[in-house]
Tab-separated table of C-alpha atoms in Angstrom:
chain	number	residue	atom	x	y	z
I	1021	UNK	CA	23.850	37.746	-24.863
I	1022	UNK	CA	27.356	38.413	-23.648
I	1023	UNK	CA	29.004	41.818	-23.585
I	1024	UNK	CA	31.968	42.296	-24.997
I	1025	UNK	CA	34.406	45.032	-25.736
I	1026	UNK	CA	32.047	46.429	-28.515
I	1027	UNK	CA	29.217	47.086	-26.524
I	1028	UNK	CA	30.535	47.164	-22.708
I	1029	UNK	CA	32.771	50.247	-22.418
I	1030	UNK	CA	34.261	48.923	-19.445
I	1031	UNK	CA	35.888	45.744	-21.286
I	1032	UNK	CA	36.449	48.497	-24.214
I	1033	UNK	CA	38.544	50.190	-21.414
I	1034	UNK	CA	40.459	48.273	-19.013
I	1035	UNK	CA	41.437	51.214	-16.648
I	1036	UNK	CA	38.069	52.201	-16.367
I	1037	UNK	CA	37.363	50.681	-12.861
I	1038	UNK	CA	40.440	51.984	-11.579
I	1039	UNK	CA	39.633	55.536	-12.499
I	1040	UNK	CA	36.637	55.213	-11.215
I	1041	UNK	CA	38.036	53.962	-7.982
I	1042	UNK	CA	41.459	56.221	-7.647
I	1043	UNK	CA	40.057	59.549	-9.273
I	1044	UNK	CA	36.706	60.025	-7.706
I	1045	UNK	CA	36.626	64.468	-6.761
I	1046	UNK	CA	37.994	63.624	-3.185
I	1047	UNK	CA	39.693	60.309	-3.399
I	1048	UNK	CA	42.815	61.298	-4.886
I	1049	UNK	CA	43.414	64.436	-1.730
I	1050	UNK	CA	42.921	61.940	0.603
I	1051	UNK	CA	45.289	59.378	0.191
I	1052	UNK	CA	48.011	62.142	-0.892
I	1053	UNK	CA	47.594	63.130	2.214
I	1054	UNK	CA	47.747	59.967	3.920
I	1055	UNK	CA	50.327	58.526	2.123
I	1056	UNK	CA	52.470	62.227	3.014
I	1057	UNK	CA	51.572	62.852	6.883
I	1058	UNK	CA	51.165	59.202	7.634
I	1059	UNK	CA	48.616	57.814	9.948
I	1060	UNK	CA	46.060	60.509	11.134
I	1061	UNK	CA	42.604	60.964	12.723
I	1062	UNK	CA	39.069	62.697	11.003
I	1063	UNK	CA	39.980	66.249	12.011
I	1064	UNK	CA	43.520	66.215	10.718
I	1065	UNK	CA	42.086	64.807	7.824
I	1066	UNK	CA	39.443	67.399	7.376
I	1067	UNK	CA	41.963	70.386	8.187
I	1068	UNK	CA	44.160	69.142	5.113
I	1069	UNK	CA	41.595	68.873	2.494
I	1070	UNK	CA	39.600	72.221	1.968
I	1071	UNK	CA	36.736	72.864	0.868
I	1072	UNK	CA	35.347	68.891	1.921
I	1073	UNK	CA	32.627	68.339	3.970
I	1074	UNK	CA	32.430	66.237	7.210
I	1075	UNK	CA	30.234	63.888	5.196
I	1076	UNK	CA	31.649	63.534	2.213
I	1077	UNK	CA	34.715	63.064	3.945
I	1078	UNK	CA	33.329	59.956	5.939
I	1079	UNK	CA	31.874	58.341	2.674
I	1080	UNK	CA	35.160	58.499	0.738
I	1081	UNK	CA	36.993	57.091	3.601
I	1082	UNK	CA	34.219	54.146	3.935
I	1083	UNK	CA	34.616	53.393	0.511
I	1084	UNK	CA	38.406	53.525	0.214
I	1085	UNK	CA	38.711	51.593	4.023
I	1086	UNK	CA	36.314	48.912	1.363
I	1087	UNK	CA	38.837	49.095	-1.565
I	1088	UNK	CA	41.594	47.909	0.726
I	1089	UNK	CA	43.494	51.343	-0.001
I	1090	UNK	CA	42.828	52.755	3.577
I	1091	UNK	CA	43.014	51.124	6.851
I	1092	UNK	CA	40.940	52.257	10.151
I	1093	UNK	CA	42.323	51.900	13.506
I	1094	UNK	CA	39.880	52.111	16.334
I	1095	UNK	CA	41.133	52.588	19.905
I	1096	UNK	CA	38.698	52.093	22.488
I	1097	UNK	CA	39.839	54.209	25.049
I	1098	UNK	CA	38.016	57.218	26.418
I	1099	UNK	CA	37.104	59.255	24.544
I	1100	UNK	CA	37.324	56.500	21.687
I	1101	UNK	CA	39.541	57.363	19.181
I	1102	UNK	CA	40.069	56.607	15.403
I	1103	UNK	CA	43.253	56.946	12.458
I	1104	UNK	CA	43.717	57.042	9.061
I	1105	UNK	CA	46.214	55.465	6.790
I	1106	UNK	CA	47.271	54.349	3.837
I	1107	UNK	CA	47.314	50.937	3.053
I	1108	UNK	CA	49.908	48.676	1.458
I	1109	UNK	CA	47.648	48.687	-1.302
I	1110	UNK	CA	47.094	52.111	-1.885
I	1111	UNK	CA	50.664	53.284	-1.439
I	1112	UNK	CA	51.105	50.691	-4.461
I	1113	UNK	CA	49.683	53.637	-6.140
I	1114	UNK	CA	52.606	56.144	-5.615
I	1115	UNK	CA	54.500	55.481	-8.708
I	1116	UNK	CA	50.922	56.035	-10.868
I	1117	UNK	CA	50.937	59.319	-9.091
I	1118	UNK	CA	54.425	60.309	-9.275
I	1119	UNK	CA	54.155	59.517	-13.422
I	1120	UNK	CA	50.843	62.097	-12.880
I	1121	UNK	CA	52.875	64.610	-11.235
I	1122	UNK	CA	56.053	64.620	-13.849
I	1123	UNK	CA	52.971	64.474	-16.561
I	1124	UNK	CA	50.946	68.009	-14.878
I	1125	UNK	CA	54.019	69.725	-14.637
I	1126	UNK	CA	55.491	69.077	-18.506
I	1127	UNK	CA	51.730	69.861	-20.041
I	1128	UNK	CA	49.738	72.104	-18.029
I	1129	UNK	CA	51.103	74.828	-19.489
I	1130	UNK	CA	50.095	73.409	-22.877
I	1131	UNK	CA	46.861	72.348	-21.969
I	1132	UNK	CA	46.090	75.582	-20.711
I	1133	UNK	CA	47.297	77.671	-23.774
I	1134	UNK	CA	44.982	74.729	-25.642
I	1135	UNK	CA	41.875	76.297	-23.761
I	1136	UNK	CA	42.669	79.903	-24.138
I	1137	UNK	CA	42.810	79.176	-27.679
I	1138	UNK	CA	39.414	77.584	-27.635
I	1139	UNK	CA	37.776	79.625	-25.425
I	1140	UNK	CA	39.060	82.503	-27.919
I	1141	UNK	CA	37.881	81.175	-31.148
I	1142	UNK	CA	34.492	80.981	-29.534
I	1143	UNK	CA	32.727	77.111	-29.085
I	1144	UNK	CA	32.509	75.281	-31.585
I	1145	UNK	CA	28.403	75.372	-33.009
């Protein structure tokens, strides 16, 4: 039996692997930052984004170098040394993120006032 769009939520939903790629928790911090302080090693990396850990840091960065959005540079000098950056790819992504941007800052507000409300009337039972 075939899926289709009825049963396979991901045909239902076209964007749907792209969400899951772009807006994993620390996916999104990382290429900002890549794609606004250019090229950059681990520990620049991990100074920028609070709060993530070494590893979590190293996964997303495996998995994005595997997406094509981020490239790794090794340089085998001593001590060996590695960058960051963003690839062609993923700075494809910059005018998703600017329409993101210009979206947060005309409806936060609103979406916030929207929970207040909520969270006022009490859940819903």
């Amino acid at each position: 039996m075939r899926a289709d769009a009825a049963t396979d939520p991901e045909l239902a939903c076209p964007i749907s692997p792209v969400v899951d790629i772009v807006f994993s928790r620390w996916t999104t911090p990382i290429l900002w930052s890549l794609h606004t302080f250019g090229r950059q090693r681990f520990v620049e990396l991990e100074r920028r984004i609070t709060g993530i850990t070494p590893k979590v840091l190293t996964q997303r960065l495996r998995q994005l170098e595997r997406d094509g959005l981020v490239v790794r540079t090794y340089h085998p000098e001593v001590p060996p040394r590695v960058e960051y950056e963003i690839s062609e790819l993923g700075r494809s992504l910059a005018p998703l993120f600017a329409h993101l941007a210009e979206w947060a800052t005309a409806n936060l507000g609103q979406v916030e006032r929207a929970r207040e409300e909520y969270d006022a009337a009490g859940s819903p039972r």
